[in-house]
CSV table of C-alpha atoms in Angstrom, one decimal:
chain,number,residue,atom,x,y,z
A,192,LEU,CA,105.4,135.1,96.2
A,193,LEU,CA,101.7,135.8,96.7
A,194,LEU,CA,99.4,132.9,96.6
A,195,ILE,CA,95.7,132.5,96.4
A,196,TYR,CA,94.4,129.1,97.5
A,197,ASP,CA,91.4,127.2,98.9
A,198,ARG,CA,91.2,126.4,102.5
A,199,ILE,CA,87.8,124.8,101.8
A,200,LEU,CA,85.4,125.0,98.8
A,201,PHE,CA,84.5,128.7,99.1
A,202,MET,CA,86.8,130.5,101.5
A,203,ARG,CA,89.9,132.3,100.1
A,204,ILE,CA,93.0,133.3,101.9
A,205,LEU,CA,95.4,135.7,100.1
A,206,GLU,CA,98.6,134.5,101.8
A,207,THR,CA,101.2,137.3,102.2
A,208,THR,CA,103.6,138.8,104.7
A,209,LYS,CA,103.8,142.2,103.0
A,210,PHE,CA,101.4,143.8,105.6
A,211,ILE,CA,101.9,144.3,109.4
A,212,ASP,CA,98.2,143.6,109.9
A,213,ASN,CA,96.2,140.5,109.2
A,214,SER,CA,92.8,141.4,107.6
A,215,ILE,CA,89.6,139.4,107.5
A,216,SER,CA,86.4,140.0,105.5
A,217,ILE,CA,83.3,138.1,106.3
A,218,ARG,CA,80.4,138.8,104.0
A,219,THR,CA,76.9,137.9,105.0
A,220,PHE,CA,74.2,137.8,102.3
A,221,LEU,CA,70.5,138.6,103.0
A,222,PRO,CA,67.5,139.4,100.7
A,223,PHE,CA,67.5,143.1,99.7
A,224,GLN,CA,63.9,143.9,100.8
A,225,ARG,CA,62.3,147.3,101.4
A,226,ASP,CA,60.7,146.3,104.7
A,227,LYS,CA,63.9,145.2,106.2
A,228,VAL,CA,66.7,147.5,104.9
A,229,THR,CA,66.2,150.1,107.8
A,230,TYR,CA,66.3,147.2,110.3
A,231,TYR,CA,69.5,146.0,108.8
A,232,ASN,CA,71.2,149.3,109.2
A,233,LEU,CA,69.9,149.7,112.7
A,234,CYS,CA,71.2,146.2,113.6
A,235,ALA,CA,74.6,147.0,112.1
A,236,LEU,CA,75.0,149.9,114.5
A,237,MET,CA,73.8,147.8,117.5
A,238,MET,CA,76.3,145.1,116.6
A,239,LYS,CA,79.2,147.6,117.2
A,240,LEU,CA,77.9,149.0,120.5
A,241,LYS,CA,77.6,146.1,122.9
A,242,THR,CA,78.0,142.4,123.1
A,243,GLU,CA,77.2,139.7,125.7
A,244,LYS,CA,80.8,139.7,127.1
A,245,TYR,CA,81.4,143.4,126.5
A,246,PRO,CA,78.2,145.1,127.6
A,247,SER,CA,79.3,148.7,127.1
A,248,LYS,CA,81.2,150.8,124.7
A,249,LYS,CA,83.9,151.4,127.4
A,250,GLU,CA,84.5,147.7,127.8
A,251,ILE,CA,84.6,147.2,124.0
A,252,LEU,CA,87.2,149.9,123.6
A,253,LEU,CA,89.2,148.5,126.5
A,254,ARG,CA,89.2,145.1,125.0
A,255,LEU,CA,90.2,146.3,121.6
A,256,ASN,CA,93.1,148.4,123.0
A,257,GLN,CA,94.3,145.4,125.1
A,258,ALA,CA,94.5,143.5,121.8
A,259,TYR,CA,96.9,146.1,120.4
A,260,ASN,CA,94.3,148.2,118.6
A,261,PHE,CA,92.3,145.2,117.2
A,262,ARG,CA,89.9,146.9,114.7
A,263,PHE,CA,86.3,145.9,113.8
A,264,SER,CA,83.9,147.6,111.4
A,265,ILE,CA,80.8,146.8,109.3
A,266,ARG,CA,80.5,147.8,105.7
A,267,ILE,CA,77.1,147.7,104.0
A,268,GLN,CA,76.7,147.2,100.3
A,269,THR,CA,74.2,145.7,97.8
A,270,ILE,CA,74.8,143.3,94.9
A,271,GLY,CA,71.8,142.8,92.8
A,272,GLU,CA,69.1,141.2,95.0
A,273,SER,CA,71.4,140.7,98.0
A,274,PHE,CA,72.0,143.0,100.9
A,275,VAL,CA,75.5,142.4,102.1
A,276,PHE,CA,76.9,142.9,105.6
A,277,GLU,CA,80.7,142.9,105.4
A,278,PHE,CA,82.3,142.4,108.8
A,279,ARG,CA,85.9,143.6,108.7
A,280,PHE,CA,88.5,142.6,111.3
A,281,GLN,CA,92.1,143.7,111.4
A,282,PHE,CA,94.9,143.0,113.9
A,283,ILE,CA,98.7,143.2,114.1
A,284,ARG,CA,100.5,140.0,113.2
A,285,SER,CA,102.1,138.4,116.3
A,286,GLN,CA,105.6,138.7,114.8
A,287,HIS,CA,105.3,142.5,115.2
A,288,LEU,CA,104.1,142.5,118.8
A,289,PRO,CA,106.2,142.7,122.0
A,290,CYS,CA,104.0,140.0,123.5
A,291,PRO,CA,102.0,137.7,121.1
A,292,ILE,CA,98.3,137.5,121.7
A,293,ASP,CA,96.7,134.1,122.1
A,294,PRO,CA,94.7,133.5,118.9
A,295,LEU,CA,91.8,132.2,121.0
A,296,VAL,CA,91.5,135.8,122.4
A,297,LEU,CA,91.1,137.1,118.9
A,298,THR,CA,88.6,134.5,117.8
A,299,GLU,CA,86.5,135.1,121.0
A,300,MET,CA,86.4,138.8,120.2
A,301,MET,CA,85.4,138.1,116.6
A,302,ASP,CA,82.7,135.6,117.7
A,303,GLN,CA,81.3,138.2,120.1
A,304,PHE,CA,80.8,140.9,117.4
A,305,LEU,CA,79.5,138.3,114.9
A,306,PHE,CA,77.0,136.4,117.0
A,307,HIS,CA,76.5,137.8,120.4
A,308,THR,CA,75.1,141.3,120.1
A,309,ARG,CA,73.6,142.6,123.3
A,310,ILE,CA,70.1,143.6,122.8
A,311,ASP,CA,68.6,146.2,125.2
A,312,PRO,CA,66.4,149.3,124.9
A,313,GLU,CA,69.3,151.6,125.6
A,314,SER,CA,71.4,150.4,122.6
A,315,PHE,CA,68.3,150.2,120.4
A,316,GLN,CA,67.5,153.9,121.1
A,317,GLU,CA,71.1,155.0,120.7
A,318,SER,CA,71.4,153.2,117.4
A,319,ALA,CA,68.1,154.6,116.1
A,320,HIS,CA,69.3,158.1,117.1
A,321,LEU,CA,72.7,157.6,115.2
A,322,LEU,CA,70.9,156.2,112.1
A,323,ARG,CA,68.4,159.1,112.1
A,324,ASN,CA,71.2,161.7,112.3
A,325,LYS,CA,73.0,159.9,109.5
A,326,LEU,CA,70.0,159.8,107.2
A,327,ILE,CA,69.1,163.4,107.9
A,328,ARG,CA,72.7,164.4,106.8
A,329,GLN,CA,72.3,162.3,103.7
A,330,TYR,CA,68.9,163.7,102.9
A,331,ASP,CA,70.3,167.2,103.2
A,332,ASP,CA,73.2,166.6,100.8
A,333,PRO,CA,72.2,167.6,97.2
A,334,ASP,CA,74.6,165.1,95.6
A,335,THR,CA,73.1,162.3,97.6
A,336,ILE,CA,69.6,163.4,96.9
A,337,ALA,CA,70.3,163.6,93.1
A,338,TYR,CA,71.8,160.1,93.1
A,339,THR,CA,69.1,158.4,95.2
A,340,GLN,CA,66.3,160.2,93.3
A,341,ALA,CA,67.6,159.2,89.9
A,342,LEU,CA,67.7,155.6,90.9
A,343,SER,CA,64.2,155.8,92.6
A,344,LEU,CA,62.8,157.0,89.2
A,345,LEU,CA,63.6,153.6,87.6
A,346,ASP,CA,61.3,150.6,87.4
A,347,PRO,CA,60.3,149.9,91.1
A,348,SER,CA,60.5,146.2,90.5
A,349,HIS,CA,64.3,146.4,90.2
A,350,PRO,CA,66.3,146.3,93.6
A,351,VAL,CA,68.6,149.2,92.3
A,352,THR,CA,65.7,151.6,93.2
A,353,LEU,CA,66.0,150.7,96.9
A,354,ARG,CA,68.1,152.7,99.3
A,355,PRO,CA,70.7,150.5,101.0
A,356,GLU,CA,71.3,153.1,103.7
A,357,GLY,CA,67.6,152.8,104.9
A,358,TYR,CA,64.6,155.1,105.1
A,359,LEU,CA,64.1,158.0,107.5
A,360,GLU,CA,60.3,157.6,107.4
A,361,ASP,CA,60.7,154.0,108.6
A,362,LEU,CA,62.5,154.8,111.8
A,363,ASP,CA,59.3,156.0,113.4
A,364,HIS,CA,57.8,152.6,112.9
A,365,ILE,CA,60.7,150.3,113.8
A,366,SER,CA,59.8,147.7,116.4
A,367,TYR,CA,62.2,146.9,119.2
A,368,GLU,CA,60.5,143.5,119.4
A,369,ARG,CA,61.6,142.6,115.9
A,370,ILE,CA,65.3,143.2,116.5
A,371,PRO,CA,66.1,139.7,117.9
A,372,GLU,CA,64.4,138.1,114.9
A,373,ILE,CA,66.4,140.3,112.4
A,374,LEU,CA,69.7,139.7,114.2
A,375,GLU,CA,69.0,136.0,114.1
A,376,GLN,CA,68.5,136.2,110.3
A,377,ILE,CA,71.8,137.9,110.0
A,378,HIS,CA,73.6,135.3,112.2
A,379,GLN,CA,72.0,132.4,110.1
A,380,ALA,CA,72.6,133.9,106.7
A,381,PRO,CA,75.1,132.4,104.2
A,382,ARG,CA,78.6,133.8,104.8
A,383,LEU,CA,81.7,134.1,102.5
A,384,VAL,CA,85.0,134.4,104.3
A,385,MET,CA,88.2,136.0,102.8
A,386,ALA,CA,91.4,136.8,104.5
A,387,CYS,CA,94.7,138.5,103.7
A,388,GLY,CA,97.8,137.9,105.6
A,389,ASP,CA,99.7,135.3,107.5
A,390,PHE,CA,97.5,133.2,109.8
A,391,GLU,CA,98.1,130.7,112.5
A,392,PRO,CA,96.4,127.3,112.1
A,393,SER,CA,93.9,127.9,114.9
A,394,MET,CA,92.7,131.2,113.2
A,395,ALA,CA,92.4,129.6,109.8
A,396,SER,CA,90.4,126.7,111.4
A,397,TYR,CA,88.1,129.2,113.0
A,398,LEU,CA,87.6,131.0,109.7
A,399,SER,CA,87.0,127.9,107.8
A,400,GLY,CA,84.2,127.0,110.2
A,401,LEU,CA,82.4,130.3,109.5
A,402,ASP,CA,82.3,129.9,105.7
A,403,THR,CA,79.0,128.6,104.5
A,404,CYS,CA,78.4,130.3,101.2
A,405,PRO,CA,77.7,128.4,98.0
A,406,LYS,CA,76.3,131.7,96.5
A,407,ASN,CA,74.8,131.6,93.0
A,408,TRP,CA,75.4,135.0,91.3
A,409,ASP,CA,73.6,134.1,88.1
A,410,CYS,CA,70.7,136.2,89.3
A,411,LEU,CA,72.7,139.4,88.7
A,412,LEU,CA,70.8,140.6,85.6
A,413,PRO,CA,71.2,144.0,83.9
A,414,TYR,CA,68.5,146.7,84.2
A,415,LEU,CA,66.4,146.4,80.9
A,416,SER,CA,63.2,148.4,81.6
A,417,SER,CA,62.2,151.0,79.1
A,418,GLY,CA,61.0,154.5,79.7
A,419,TYR,CA,62.4,157.8,80.9
A,420,GLN,CA,61.6,159.9,84.0
A,421,LYS,CA,62.7,163.3,85.1
A,422,GLU,CA,62.4,165.1,88.4
A,423,VAL,CA,63.4,168.6,89.5
A,424,ILE,CA,63.8,169.3,93.2
A,425,LEU,CA,64.1,172.8,94.5
A,426,LYS,CA,66.2,173.3,97.6
A,427,GLN,CA,68.0,176.0,99.4
A,428,ILE,CA,71.5,175.2,98.2
A,429,GLU,CA,74.3,177.1,96.6
A,430,GLN,CA,74.7,175.0,93.4
A,431,THR,CA,72.7,172.5,91.4
A,432,SER,CA,73.5,168.9,91.5
A,433,LEU,CA,72.3,166.5,88.8
A,434,VAL,CA,72.5,162.8,88.0
A,435,LEU,CA,71.7,161.3,84.6
A,436,CYS,CA,71.0,157.5,84.7
A,437,CYS,CA,71.4,155.5,81.5
A,438,LYS,CA,70.9,151.7,80.9
A,439,THR,CA,73.3,149.7,78.8
A,440,GLY,CA,71.7,146.2,79.1
A,441,ILE,CA,75.2,144.8,79.9
A,442,GLY,CA,75.6,142.5,82.8
A,443,LEU,CA,78.8,141.5,84.7
A,444,LYS,CA,79.2,138.3,82.7
A,445,ASP,CA,78.5,139.9,79.3
A,446,THR,CA,81.3,139.7,76.7
A,447,GLN,CA,81.1,143.6,76.5
A,448,ALA,CA,81.5,144.1,80.3
A,449,ASP,CA,85.2,145.2,80.1
A,450,SER,CA,84.5,147.4,77.2
A,451,LEU,CA,81.8,149.1,79.2
A,452,ILE,CA,84.3,149.7,82.0
A,453,VAL,CA,86.8,151.3,79.6
A,454,MET,CA,84.1,153.4,77.9
A,455,THR,CA,83.0,154.7,81.3
A,456,SER,CA,86.6,155.7,82.1
A,457,ILE,CA,87.0,157.5,78.8
A,458,LEU,CA,83.7,159.3,79.3
A,459,GLY,CA,84.3,160.7,82.8
A,460,GLN,CA,86.8,158.9,85.0
A,461,CYS,CA,90.3,158.8,83.7
A,462,PRO,CA,92.6,161.9,83.6
A,463,ASN,CA,91.6,164.2,80.7
A,464,ASN,CA,88.3,162.3,80.2
A,465,LEU,CA,85.7,163.7,77.7
A,466,LEU,CA,83.3,165.2,80.2
A,467,PHE,CA,85.9,167.0,82.2
A,468,GLU,CA,87.8,168.3,79.3
A,469,THR,CA,84.8,169.5,77.3
A,470,ILE,CA,82.3,170.6,80.0
A,471,ARG,CA,84.6,172.0,82.8
A,472,GLU,CA,87.9,172.9,81.0
A,473,GLN,CA,86.6,174.2,77.7
A,474,ASN,CA,83.2,175.6,78.6
A,475,SER,CA,83.4,176.2,82.4
A,476,LEU,CA,79.9,175.0,82.9
A,477,CYS,CA,80.4,173.0,86.1
A,478,TYR,CA,82.2,172.7,89.4
A,479,SER,CA,82.6,168.9,89.0
A,480,VAL,CA,81.5,166.3,86.5
A,481,HIS,CA,82.2,162.6,86.2
A,482,SER,CA,80.7,159.2,85.2
A,483,SER,CA,80.3,156.0,87.3
A,484,LEU,CA,79.0,152.5,86.7
A,485,ILE,CA,76.7,150.3,88.7
A,486,ARG,CA,78.3,147.2,87.4
A,487,SER,CA,75.8,144.7,88.8
A,488,CYS,CA,73.0,146.0,86.6
A,489,GLY,CA,74.9,147.8,83.8
A,490,LEU,CA,73.7,151.3,84.7
A,491,LEU,CA,75.8,154.3,83.6
A,492,LEU,CA,75.5,157.5,85.6
A,493,VAL,CA,76.8,161.0,84.9
A,494,HIS,CA,77.1,163.3,88.0
A,495,ALA,CA,77.6,167.1,87.8
A,496,GLY,CA,77.6,170.0,90.1
A,497,THR,CA,76.7,173.2,88.2
A,498,SER,CA,74.6,176.4,88.2
A,499,ALA,CA,70.9,176.2,87.5
A,500,GLN,CA,71.2,178.4,84.3
A,501,ASN,CA,73.9,176.0,82.9
A,502,VAL,CA,71.9,172.7,83.2
A,503,ASP,CA,70.4,172.6,79.7
A,504,GLU,CA,73.8,173.4,78.0
A,505,LEU,CA,75.6,171.0,80.2
A,506,LEU,CA,73.2,168.1,79.4
A,507,ALA,CA,73.5,168.9,75.7
A,508,LEU,CA,77.3,168.6,76.0
A,509,VAL,CA,76.9,165.2,77.8
A,510,ASP,CA,74.8,164.0,74.8
A,511,GLU,CA,77.6,165.3,72.5
A,512,GLN,CA,80.3,163.3,74.3
A,513,ILE,CA,78.2,160.1,74.2
A,514,LYS,CA,77.8,160.6,70.4
A,515,ARG,CA,81.6,161.1,70.1
A,516,LEU,CA,82.1,157.7,71.8
A,517,GLN,CA,79.5,156.1,69.5
A,518,ASN,CA,81.2,157.6,66.4
A,519,GLY,CA,84.8,156.7,67.6
A,520,ASP,CA,85.6,160.4,67.8
A,521,PHE,CA,88.2,160.2,70.5
A,522,SER,CA,92.0,159.8,70.3
A,523,THR,CA,93.8,156.5,70.5
A,524,ALA,CA,95.9,158.3,73.3
A,525,LEU,CA,92.8,158.8,75.4
A,526,LEU,CA,91.9,155.1,75.0
A,527,GLU,CA,95.3,154.0,76.0
A,528,ASN,CA,95.3,156.5,78.9
A,529,ALA,CA,92.0,155.0,80.2
A,530,LYS,CA,93.2,151.4,79.8
A,531,ARG,CA,96.4,152.2,81.6
A,532,ASP,CA,94.6,154.0,84.4
A,533,LEU,CA,92.3,150.9,84.9
A,534,ILE,CA,95.2,148.5,84.9
A,535,ASP,CA,97.2,150.6,87.3
A,536,SER,CA,94.2,150.7,89.6
A,537,LEU,CA,94.1,146.8,89.5
A,538,ASP,CA,97.8,146.8,90.5
A,539,MET,CA,97.3,149.3,93.3
A,540,VAL,CA,94.6,147.3,95.1
A,541,GLN,CA,97.2,144.8,96.1
A,542,ASP,CA,98.7,147.5,98.3
A,543,TYR,CA,95.5,147.6,100.4
A,544,PRO,CA,94.2,144.4,101.9
A,545,PHE,CA,90.5,145.0,101.8
A,546,ALA,CA,90.6,146.5,98.3
A,547,TRP,CA,92.6,143.5,97.2
A,548,MET,CA,90.0,141.1,98.7
A,549,ASP,CA,87.2,143.1,97.1
A,550,GLN,CA,88.9,142.8,93.7
A,551,VAL,CA,89.3,139.0,94.1
A,552,PHE,CA,85.7,138.6,95.3
A,553,PHE,CA,84.4,140.2,92.2
A,554,ASN,CA,86.8,138.5,89.8
A,555,GLU,CA,86.5,135.0,91.3
A,556,TYR,CA,82.9,134.9,92.6
A,557,ILE,CA,80.9,137.4,90.5
A,558,GLU,CA,82.7,137.1,87.2
A,559,HIS,CA,83.4,133.3,87.5
A,560,LYS,CA,87.0,132.7,88.2
A,561,LYS,CA,88.6,135.5,86.2
A,562,SER,CA,92.1,135.9,87.4
A,563,MET,CA,93.8,139.3,87.8
A,564,ASP,CA,96.1,138.7,84.9
A,565,GLU,CA,93.1,137.7,82.7
A,566,LYS,CA,91.3,140.9,83.7
A,567,LYS,CA,94.3,143.0,82.8
A,568,ARG,CA,94.6,141.3,79.4
A,569,SER,CA,90.9,141.7,78.7
A,570,ILE,CA,91.1,145.5,79.3
A,571,GLN,CA,94.3,145.9,77.4
A,572,ASN,CA,92.8,144.2,74.3
A,573,ILE,CA,89.8,146.7,74.2
A,574,THR,CA,89.8,148.6,70.8
A,575,LYS,CA,88.2,151.9,69.7
A,576,GLU,CA,85.7,149.8,67.8
A,577,ASP,CA,84.8,147.9,71.0
A,578,VAL,CA,84.2,151.2,72.9
A,579,ALA,CA,82.1,152.6,70.0
A,580,ALA,CA,79.9,149.4,70.0
A,581,VAL,CA,79.3,149.4,73.7
A,582,SER,CA,78.5,153.2,73.6
A,583,LYS,CA,75.7,152.5,71.2
A,584,THR,CA,73.8,150.5,74.0
A,585,ILE,CA,73.4,153.7,76.1
A,586,THR,CA,69.8,154.7,76.6
A,587,LYS,CA,68.6,157.4,79.0
A,588,CYS,CA,66.5,156.2,81.9
A,589,SER,CA,66.1,159.0,84.4
A,590,LEU,CA,67.4,162.5,85.3
A,591,ALA,CA,67.3,164.0,88.8
A,592,ILE,CA,68.1,167.7,89.3
A,593,VAL,CA,68.4,169.2,92.7
A,594,LYS,CA,68.3,172.9,91.9
A,595,GLU,CA,68.9,176.0,94.0
A,596,GLU,CA,65.8,178.0,94.7
A,597,PRO,CA,65.7,181.4,93.1
A,598,ASP,CA,66.5,184.3,95.4
A,599,GLU,CA,63.2,186.1,95.7
A,600,SER,CA,64.8,189.1,97.4
A,601,ILE,CA,66.4,190.2,94.2
């Protein structure tokens, strides 16, 4: 039997013995601000390089290996106005080890990564170099450019326009002297602890002492600004990439939120969805096409990789598929296929500890205590009329096209 229960007011432990590993997620919440986002990314890299007790990458790797491949990573995400560091720890349960590890050894390692980053010019320069290379790769990728540009064309007062990965142009002005201040802000920020596995009392006690997060998510408001912006970027690439961004005005706690998820699946996510069947299979206008949803602000996005000469026809067909949704012009079989695909995905997350914790985090914290079974029932009860109604909220906001430059040699 899998149980979800409180250790204290906010922490959650998903108690199970189905995994060989114990997994821990510690989310730290900071303000999502333009002048700090690049610093945050730089600090995330520094936190993985050196700590006070392990002052080199070699010593960190040695220590991790001695703890039977103890694993640590940092995942960065944004939720509304919050910039979220998710510290992930994973280690083999003692029952599966030839020689059990003292839990105090594990908590000491976690504490080093969380609170005792070693700050020196060498790790600062190395982290800045790593971040620069990462951003250059992203800035060269047409799909990433189209996505970030479509969002940047929106109302600049909304946090969705900011780039969570940081800004290449900011790296030249990053101050080493500010790093201790930023790290201290990360250390002192509210934290939410979740864990999945079978934990000894000393580890559970350590985790409960970390949890400090009475987070209020009522500030997660949908994107509502009016207006439409378009930008075309010419680049030396082999195919055009485009992202169409549409607002729906539907927030995470809206009564239509699950209908919006089902509609997005029918449009461009589930097998045999409208975009894929019409634009790729029937008309051969693209290499790839799909839809996605930024749930925290109710933005619907259509992504496509195509040829420059096909852009206008492809966009016309996207409009046509949205009109089909609004008119209920899709089969009941497709609706049921989309709902089944979504429900299956909810079941599958319980086979992956971090995906399971992600789902519980959104259900319990973001959507106010909605259980997994309640979520499934809500999806299963969506009708064609619900999908048609939510489709009528779609309004275009922005379009970014990264187009291949014409070959002037011809």
